[in-house]
CSV table of C-alpha atoms and ligand atoms in Angstrom, one decimal:
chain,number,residue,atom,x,y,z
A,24,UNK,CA,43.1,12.3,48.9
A,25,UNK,CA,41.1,14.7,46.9
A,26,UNK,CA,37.3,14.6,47.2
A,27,UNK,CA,35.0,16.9,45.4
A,28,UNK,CA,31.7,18.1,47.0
A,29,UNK,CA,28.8,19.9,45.5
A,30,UNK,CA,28.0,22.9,47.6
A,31,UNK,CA,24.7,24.3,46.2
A,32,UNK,CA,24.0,27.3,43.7
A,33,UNK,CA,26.1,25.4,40.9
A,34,UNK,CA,28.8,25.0,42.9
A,35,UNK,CA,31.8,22.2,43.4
A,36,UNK,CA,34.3,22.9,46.0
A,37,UNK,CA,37.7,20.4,46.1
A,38,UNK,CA,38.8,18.9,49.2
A,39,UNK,CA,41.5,17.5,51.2
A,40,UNK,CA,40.4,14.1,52.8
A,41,UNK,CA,42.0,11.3,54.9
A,42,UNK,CA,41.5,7.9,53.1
A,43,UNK,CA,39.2,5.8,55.3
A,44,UNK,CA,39.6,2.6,56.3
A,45,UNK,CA,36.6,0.4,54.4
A,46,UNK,CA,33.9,-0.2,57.5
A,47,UNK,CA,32.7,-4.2,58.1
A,48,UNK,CA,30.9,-5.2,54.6
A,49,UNK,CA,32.8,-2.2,52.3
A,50,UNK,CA,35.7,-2.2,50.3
A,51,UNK,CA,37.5,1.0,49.1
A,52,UNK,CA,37.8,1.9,45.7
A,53,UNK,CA,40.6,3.6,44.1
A,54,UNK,CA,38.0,5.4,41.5
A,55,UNK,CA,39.9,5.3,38.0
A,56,UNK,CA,36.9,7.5,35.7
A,57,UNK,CA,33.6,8.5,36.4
A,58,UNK,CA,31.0,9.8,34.2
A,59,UNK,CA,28.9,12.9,34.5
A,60,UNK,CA,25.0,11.6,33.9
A,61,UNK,CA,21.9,14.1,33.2
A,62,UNK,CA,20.9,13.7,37.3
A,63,UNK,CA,24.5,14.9,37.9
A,64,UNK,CA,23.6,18.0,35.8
A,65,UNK,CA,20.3,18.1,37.5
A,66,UNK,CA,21.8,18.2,40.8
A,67,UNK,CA,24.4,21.1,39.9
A,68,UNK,CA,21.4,22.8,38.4
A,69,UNK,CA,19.5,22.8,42.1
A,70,UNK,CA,17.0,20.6,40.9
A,71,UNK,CA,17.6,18.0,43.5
A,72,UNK,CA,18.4,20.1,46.0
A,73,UNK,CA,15.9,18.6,48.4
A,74,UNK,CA,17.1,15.4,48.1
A,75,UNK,CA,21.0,15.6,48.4
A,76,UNK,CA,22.3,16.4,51.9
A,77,UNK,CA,25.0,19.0,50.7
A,78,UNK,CA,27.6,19.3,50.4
A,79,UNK,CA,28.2,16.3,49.0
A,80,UNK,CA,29.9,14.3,46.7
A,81,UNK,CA,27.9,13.3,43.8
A,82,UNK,CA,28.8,10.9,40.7
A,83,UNK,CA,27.5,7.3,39.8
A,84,UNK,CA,28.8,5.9,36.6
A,85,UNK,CA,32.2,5.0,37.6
A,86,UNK,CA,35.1,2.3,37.2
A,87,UNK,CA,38.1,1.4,39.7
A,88,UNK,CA,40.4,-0.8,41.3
A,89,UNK,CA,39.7,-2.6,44.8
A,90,UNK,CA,42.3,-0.8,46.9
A,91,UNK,CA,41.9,-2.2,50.5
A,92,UNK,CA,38.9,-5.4,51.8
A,93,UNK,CA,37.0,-4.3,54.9
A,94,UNK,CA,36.0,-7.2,57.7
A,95,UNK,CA,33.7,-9.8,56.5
A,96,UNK,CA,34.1,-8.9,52.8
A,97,UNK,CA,34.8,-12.3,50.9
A,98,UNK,CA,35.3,-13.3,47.1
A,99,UNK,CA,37.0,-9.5,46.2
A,100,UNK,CA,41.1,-8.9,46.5
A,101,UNK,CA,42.9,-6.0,46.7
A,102,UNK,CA,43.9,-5.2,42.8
A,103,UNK,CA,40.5,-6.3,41.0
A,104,UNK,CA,38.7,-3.8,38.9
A,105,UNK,CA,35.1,-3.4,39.1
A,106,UNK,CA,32.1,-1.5,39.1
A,107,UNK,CA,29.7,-0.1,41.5
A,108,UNK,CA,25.8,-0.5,41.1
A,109,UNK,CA,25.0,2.1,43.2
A,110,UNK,CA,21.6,0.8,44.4
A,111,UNK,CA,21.3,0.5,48.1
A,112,UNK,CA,18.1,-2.1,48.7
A,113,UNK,CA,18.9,-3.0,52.1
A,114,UNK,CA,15.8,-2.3,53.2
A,115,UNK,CA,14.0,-4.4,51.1
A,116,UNK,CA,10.4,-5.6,52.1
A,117,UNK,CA,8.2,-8.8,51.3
A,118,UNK,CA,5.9,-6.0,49.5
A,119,UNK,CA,8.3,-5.2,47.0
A,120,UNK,CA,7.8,-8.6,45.7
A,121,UNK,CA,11.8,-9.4,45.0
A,122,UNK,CA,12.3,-6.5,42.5
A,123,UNK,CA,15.1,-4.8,45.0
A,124,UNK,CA,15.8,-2.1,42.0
A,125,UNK,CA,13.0,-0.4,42.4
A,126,UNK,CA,12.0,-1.3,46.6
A,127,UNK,CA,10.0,1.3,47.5
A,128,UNK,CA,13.3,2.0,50.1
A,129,UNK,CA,15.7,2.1,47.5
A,130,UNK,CA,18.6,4.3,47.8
A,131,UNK,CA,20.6,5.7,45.0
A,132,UNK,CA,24.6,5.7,46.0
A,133,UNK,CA,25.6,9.0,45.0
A,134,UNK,CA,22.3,11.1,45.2
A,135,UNK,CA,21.5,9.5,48.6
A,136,UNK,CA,24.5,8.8,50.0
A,137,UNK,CA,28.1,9.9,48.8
A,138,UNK,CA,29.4,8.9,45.0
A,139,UNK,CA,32.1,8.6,43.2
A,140,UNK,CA,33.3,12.1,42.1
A,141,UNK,CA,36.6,11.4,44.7
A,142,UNK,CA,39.9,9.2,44.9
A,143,UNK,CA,39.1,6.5,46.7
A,144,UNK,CA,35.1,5.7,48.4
A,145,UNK,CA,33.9,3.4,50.3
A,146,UNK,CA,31.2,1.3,49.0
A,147,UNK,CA,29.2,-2.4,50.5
A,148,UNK,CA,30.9,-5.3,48.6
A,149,UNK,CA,27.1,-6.2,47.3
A,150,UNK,CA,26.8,-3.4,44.8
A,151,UNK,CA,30.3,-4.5,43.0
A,152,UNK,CA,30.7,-6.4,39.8
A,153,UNK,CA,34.1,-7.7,38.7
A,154,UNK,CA,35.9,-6.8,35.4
A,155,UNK,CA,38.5,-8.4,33.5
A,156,UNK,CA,42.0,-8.1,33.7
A,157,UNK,CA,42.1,-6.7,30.5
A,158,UNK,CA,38.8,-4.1,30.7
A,159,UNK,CA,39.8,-0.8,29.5
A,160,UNK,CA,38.5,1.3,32.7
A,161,UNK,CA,37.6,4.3,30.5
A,162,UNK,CA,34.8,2.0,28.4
A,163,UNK,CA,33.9,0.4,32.4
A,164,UNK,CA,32.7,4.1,33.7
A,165,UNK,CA,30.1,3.7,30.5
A,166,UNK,CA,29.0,0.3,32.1
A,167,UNK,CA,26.3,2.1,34.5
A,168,UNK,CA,24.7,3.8,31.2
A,169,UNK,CA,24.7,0.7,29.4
A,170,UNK,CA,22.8,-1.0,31.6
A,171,UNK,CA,20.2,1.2,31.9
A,172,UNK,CA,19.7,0.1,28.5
A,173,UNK,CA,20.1,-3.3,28.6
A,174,UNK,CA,17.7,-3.1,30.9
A,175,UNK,CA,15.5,-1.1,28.5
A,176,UNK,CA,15.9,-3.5,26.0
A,177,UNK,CA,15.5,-6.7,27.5
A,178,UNK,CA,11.9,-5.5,29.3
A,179,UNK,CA,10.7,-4.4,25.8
A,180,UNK,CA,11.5,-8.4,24.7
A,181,UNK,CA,12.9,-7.1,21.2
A,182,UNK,CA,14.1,-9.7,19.0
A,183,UNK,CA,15.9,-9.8,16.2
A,184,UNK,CA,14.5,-8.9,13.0
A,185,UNK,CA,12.1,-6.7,14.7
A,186,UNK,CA,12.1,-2.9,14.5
A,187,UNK,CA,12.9,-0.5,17.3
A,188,UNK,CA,12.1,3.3,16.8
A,189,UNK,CA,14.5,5.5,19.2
A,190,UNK,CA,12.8,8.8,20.3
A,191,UNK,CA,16.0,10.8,21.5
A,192,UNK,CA,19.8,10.0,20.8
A,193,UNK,CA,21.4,11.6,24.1
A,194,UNK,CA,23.7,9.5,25.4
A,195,UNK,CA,20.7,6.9,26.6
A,196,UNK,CA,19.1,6.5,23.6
A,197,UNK,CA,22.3,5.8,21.3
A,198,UNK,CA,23.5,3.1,24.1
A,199,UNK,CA,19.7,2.0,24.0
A,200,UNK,CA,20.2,1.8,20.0
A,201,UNK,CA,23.7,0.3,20.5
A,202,UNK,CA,22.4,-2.8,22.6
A,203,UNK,CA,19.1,-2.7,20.1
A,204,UNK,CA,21.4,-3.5,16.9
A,205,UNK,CA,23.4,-6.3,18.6
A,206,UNK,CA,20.0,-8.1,19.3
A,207,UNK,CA,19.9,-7.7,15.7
A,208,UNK,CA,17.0,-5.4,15.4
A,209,UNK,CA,16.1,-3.0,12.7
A,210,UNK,CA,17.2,0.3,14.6
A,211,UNK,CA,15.5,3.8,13.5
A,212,UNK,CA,16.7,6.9,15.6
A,213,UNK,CA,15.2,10.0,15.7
A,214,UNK,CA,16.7,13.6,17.0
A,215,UNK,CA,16.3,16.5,16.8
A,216,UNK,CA,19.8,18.6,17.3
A,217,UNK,CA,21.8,18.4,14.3
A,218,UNK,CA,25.0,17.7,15.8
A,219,UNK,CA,23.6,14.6,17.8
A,220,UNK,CA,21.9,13.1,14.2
A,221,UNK,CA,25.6,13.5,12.6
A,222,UNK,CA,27.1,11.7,15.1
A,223,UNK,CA,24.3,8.7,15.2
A,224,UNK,CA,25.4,8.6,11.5
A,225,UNK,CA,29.2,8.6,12.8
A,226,UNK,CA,28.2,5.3,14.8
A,227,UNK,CA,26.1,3.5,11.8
A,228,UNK,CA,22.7,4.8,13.1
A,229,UNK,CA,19.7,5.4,10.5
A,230,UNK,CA,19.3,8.6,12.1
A,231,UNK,CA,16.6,11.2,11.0
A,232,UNK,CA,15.0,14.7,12.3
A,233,UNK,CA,10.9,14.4,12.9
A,234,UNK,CA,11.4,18.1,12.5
A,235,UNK,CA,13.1,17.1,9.0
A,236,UNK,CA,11.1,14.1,7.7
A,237,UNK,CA,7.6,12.9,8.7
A,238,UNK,CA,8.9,10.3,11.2
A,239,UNK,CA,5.7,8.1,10.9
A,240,UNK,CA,6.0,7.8,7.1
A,241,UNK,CA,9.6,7.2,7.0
A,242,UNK,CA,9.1,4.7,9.7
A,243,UNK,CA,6.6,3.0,7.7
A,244,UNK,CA,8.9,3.0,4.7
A,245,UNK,CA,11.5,0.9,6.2
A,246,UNK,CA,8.4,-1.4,7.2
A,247,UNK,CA,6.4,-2.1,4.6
A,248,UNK,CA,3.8,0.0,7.0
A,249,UNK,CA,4.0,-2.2,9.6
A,250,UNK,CA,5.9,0.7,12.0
A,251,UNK,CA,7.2,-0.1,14.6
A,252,UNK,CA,7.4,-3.1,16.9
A,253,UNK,CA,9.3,-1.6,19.6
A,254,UNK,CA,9.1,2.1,20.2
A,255,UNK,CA,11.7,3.7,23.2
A,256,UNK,CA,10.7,7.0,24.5
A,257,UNK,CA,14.2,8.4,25.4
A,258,UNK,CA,13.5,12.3,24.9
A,259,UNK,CA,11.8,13.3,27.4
A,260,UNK,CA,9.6,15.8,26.1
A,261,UNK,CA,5.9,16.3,24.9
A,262,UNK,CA,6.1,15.7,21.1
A,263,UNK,CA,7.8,12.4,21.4
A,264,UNK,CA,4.9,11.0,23.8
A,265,UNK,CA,2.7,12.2,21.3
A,266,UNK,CA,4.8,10.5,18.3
A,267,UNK,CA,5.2,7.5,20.2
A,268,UNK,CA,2.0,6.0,19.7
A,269,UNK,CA,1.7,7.0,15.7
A,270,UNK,CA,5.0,5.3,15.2
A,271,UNK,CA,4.5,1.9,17.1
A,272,UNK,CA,2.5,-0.5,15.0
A,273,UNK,CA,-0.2,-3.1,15.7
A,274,UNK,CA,0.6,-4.6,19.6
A,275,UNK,CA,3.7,-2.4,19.1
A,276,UNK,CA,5.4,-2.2,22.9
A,277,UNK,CA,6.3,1.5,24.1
A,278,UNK,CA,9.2,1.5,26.8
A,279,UNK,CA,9.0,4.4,28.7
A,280,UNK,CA,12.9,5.3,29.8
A,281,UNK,CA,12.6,9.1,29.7
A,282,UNK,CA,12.3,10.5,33.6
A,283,UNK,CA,8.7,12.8,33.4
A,284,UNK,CA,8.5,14.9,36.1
A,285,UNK,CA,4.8,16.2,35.8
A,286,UNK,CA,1.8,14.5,34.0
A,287,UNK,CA,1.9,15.0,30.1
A,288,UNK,CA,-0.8,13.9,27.8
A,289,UNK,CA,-1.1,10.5,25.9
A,290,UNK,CA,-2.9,9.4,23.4
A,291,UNK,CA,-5.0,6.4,24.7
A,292,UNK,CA,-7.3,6.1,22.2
A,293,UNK,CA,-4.3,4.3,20.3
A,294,UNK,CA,-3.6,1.9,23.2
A,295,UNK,CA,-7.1,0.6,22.8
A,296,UNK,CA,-7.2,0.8,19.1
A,297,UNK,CA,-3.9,-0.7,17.9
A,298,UNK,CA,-3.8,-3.2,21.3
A,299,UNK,CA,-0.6,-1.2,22.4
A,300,UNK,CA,1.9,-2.2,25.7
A,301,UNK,CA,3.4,0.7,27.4
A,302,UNK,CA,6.4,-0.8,29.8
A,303,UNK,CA,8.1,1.2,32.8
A,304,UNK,CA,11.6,0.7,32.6
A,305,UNK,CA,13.7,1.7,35.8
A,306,UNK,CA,17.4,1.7,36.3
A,307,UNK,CA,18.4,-2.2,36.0
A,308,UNK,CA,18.6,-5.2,37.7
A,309,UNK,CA,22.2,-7.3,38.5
A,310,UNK,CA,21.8,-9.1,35.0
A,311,UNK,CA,21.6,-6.0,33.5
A,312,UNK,CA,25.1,-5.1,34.7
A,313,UNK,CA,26.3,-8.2,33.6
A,314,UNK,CA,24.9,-8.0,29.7
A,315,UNK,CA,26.4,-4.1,30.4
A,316,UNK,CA,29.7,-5.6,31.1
A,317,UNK,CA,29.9,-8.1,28.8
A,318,UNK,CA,29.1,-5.7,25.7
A,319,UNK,CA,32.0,-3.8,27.2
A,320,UNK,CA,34.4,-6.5,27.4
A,321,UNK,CA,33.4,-7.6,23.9
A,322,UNK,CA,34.2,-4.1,23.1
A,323,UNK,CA,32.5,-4.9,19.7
A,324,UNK,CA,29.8,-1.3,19.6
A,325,UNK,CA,31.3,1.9,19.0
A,326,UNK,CA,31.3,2.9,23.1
A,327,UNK,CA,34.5,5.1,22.8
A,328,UNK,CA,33.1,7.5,20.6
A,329,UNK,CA,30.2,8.2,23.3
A,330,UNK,CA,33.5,9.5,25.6
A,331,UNK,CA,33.4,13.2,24.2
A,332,UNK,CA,35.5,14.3,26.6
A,333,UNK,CA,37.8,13.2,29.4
A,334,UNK,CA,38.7,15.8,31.9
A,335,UNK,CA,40.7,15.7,35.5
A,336,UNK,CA,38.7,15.1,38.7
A,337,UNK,CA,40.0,18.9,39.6
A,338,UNK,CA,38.2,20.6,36.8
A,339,UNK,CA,34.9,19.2,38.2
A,340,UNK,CA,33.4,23.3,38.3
A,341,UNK,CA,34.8,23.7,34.3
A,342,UNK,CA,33.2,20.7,33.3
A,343,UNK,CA,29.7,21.0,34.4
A,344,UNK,CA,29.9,24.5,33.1
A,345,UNK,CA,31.4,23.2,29.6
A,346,UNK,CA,28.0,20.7,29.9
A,347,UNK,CA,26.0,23.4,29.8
A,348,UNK,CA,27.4,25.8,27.1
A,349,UNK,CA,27.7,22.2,25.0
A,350,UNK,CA,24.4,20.4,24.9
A,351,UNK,CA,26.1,18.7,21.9
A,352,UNK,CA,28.6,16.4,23.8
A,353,UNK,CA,27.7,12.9,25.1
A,354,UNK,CA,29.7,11.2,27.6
A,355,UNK,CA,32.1,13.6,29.4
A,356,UNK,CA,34.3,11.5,32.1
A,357,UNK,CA,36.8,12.7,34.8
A,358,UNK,CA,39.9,11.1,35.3
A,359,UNK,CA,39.9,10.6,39.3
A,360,UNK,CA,43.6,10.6,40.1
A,361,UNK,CA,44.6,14.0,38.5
B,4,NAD,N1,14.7,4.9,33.2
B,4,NAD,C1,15.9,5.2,33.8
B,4,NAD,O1,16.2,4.5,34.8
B,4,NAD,C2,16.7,6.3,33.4
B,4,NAD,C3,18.1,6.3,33.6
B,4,NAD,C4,18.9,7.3,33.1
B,4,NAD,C5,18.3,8.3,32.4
B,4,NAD,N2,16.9,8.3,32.2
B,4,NAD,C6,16.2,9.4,31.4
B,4,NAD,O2,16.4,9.1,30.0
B,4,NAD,C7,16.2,10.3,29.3
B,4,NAD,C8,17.4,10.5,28.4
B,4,NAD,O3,18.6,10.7,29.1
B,4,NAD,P1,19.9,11.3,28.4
B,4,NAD,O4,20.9,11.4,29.4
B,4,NAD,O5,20.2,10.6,27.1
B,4,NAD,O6,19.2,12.8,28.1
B,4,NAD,P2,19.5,13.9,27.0
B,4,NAD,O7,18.7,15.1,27.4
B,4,NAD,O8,20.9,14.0,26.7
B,4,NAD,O9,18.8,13.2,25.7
B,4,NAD,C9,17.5,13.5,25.2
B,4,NAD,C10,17.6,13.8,23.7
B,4,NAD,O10,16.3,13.9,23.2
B,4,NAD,C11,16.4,14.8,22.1
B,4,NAD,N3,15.1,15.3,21.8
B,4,NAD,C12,14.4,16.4,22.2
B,4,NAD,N4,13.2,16.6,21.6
B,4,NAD,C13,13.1,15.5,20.8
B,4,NAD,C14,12.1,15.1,19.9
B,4,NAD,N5,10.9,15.8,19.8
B,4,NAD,N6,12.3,14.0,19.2
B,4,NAD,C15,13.5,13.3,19.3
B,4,NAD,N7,14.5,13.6,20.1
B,4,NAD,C16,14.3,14.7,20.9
B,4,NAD,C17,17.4,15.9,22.6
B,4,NAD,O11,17.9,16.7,21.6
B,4,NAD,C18,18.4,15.1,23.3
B,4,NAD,O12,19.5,14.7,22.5
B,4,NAD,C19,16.1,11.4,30.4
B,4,NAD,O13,14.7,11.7,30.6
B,4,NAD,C20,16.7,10.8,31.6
B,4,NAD,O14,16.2,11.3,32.8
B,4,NAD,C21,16.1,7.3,32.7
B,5,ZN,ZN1,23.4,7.9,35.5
């Protein structure tokens, strides 16, 4: 089988592997798609370089088919499709208080250990979730994504006829918009790359540029000055933490999905003054990936226009170097058995 491996210095090498037997508690996976996420890119930038033991094969947003049951393994058959949550919480402690997403020994299959990026892995049977019969496996490598914000969504407790304000419509923050609507939420989006706005249009977004428009005043038109109830910080950068807490109204909650790598400055005044909530959100929890799944079964949202590109597992060097000379594409996925 063919297995890619990230190398270092921007590099992905291809290689010819024997298909392992599944060890006591795994299955193997016949990987169908998997999708290239941000850390991905970070990790072929060198950012992660202290973290991942190269080389090493990377990816984490994935679908497949259960191609062979290791010892031990019960309720999964050869045949099924499914999904990988790739958190490893087997060292879970009394301290971490039964939140096993975020145990302070949590490892992250595919930074930690080795991912998906190959034609067949071997995972543990606890990080699968089934899929139907009938789930289209391209839509399934978008389930990992999704639940990341369903996940979002649910801690922020938005309900519909509320309004959520999305700071940055990368491929997180339209799926966080996406799961917003079908709460049935007033959804606001704001972006700055002009490509990225015209295709939040594309998917029925009310999508505007705080470059463009003063984002606070058109917020407040669209709520008779209330603002918002819900604000999701999915940029990343300093001028959406500092928009953030002008857009969220009175007791307004601010989930805080963006990844900030150094301190940045905030604006607590307006936490005090306006009775604001910020809320960590981290990866998800098993009923996110259930709500994740079910959107995806429902097939209801416009997922396949995230998929901007779907590329064979071969091309894996081409396609984090297209990623980089096009900031403008969302969801690129690689087809793992060409
Ligand atoms: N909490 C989690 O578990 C989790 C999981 C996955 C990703 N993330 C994080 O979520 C964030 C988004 O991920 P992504 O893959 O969509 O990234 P991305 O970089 O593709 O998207 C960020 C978007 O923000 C836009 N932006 C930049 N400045 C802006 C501004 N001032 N106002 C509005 N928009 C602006 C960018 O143009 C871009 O489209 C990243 O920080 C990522 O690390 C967190
Ligand atoms: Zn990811």
């Amino acid at each position: 089988m063919k297995a890619t491996q990230y190398e270092g210095n921007k590099t992905f090498s291809i290689q010819e592997k024997n298909i392992e037997e599944p060890a006591k508690g795994e299955v193997r996976i016949k990987v169908a798609y998997v999708g290239v996420c941000g850390t991905d890119v970070h990790i072929y930038h060198g950012m992660m370089d202290k973290r991942v033991k190269m080389p090493e094969t990377i990816g984490h947003e994935m679908s497949g088919v259960i191609d062979a049951v290791g010892e031990g393994v019960t309720g999964f058959s050869v045949g099924e499709k499914v999904v990988v949550r790739p958190l490893d919480d087997r060292k879970v402690k009394a301290s971490d208080k039964g939140f096993n997403h975020i145990c302070e020994e949590l490892k992250f299959i595919g930074i930690d250990s080795p991912g998906a990026m190959q034609q067949y892995w071997n995972v543990p049977a606890f990080t699968l979730h089934k899929l139907k019969e009938n789930t289209d496996l391209k839509l399934a490598a978008l389930i990992e994504p999704l639940s990341v914000a369903a996940h979002d969504v649910r801690l922020s407790g938005l309900t519909a006829g509320e309004t959520a304000v999305i700071l940055g419509g990368g491929p997180i923050g339209l799926l966080v918009a996406m799961v917003a609507k079908e709460v049935g939420a007033q959804v606001i989006l704001s972006e700055v790359n002009p490509k990225r706005i015209a295709k939040a249009k594309e998917l029925g977004f009310d999508a505007v540029s705080p470059i463009d428009v003063d984002l606070v005043e058109y917020v407040k038109g669209k709520t008779e000055n209330r603002r918002a109830d819900v604000v999701f910080e999915v940029a990343g950068v300093q001028p959406a933490l500092d928009i953030m807490c002008e857009v969220a109204g009175i007791r307004g909650r601010i989930v805080m999905v963006a990844i900030h790598g150094q301190k940045k400055d905030v604006d607590l005044f307006k936490f005090f003054w306006k009775e604001l909530k910020l809320i960590g959100a981290r990866v998800y929890e098993k009923e996110d990936y259930e709500k994740a799944i079910q959107l995806i079964t429902a097939n209801e949202l416009p997922f396949e226009q995230m998929i901007t590109d779907v590329q064979p597992l071969t091309n894996i060097q081409q396609v984090f170097e297209n990623i980089d000379n096009n900031p403008d594409g969302l969801k690129v996925l690689m087809d793992c058995q060409l």
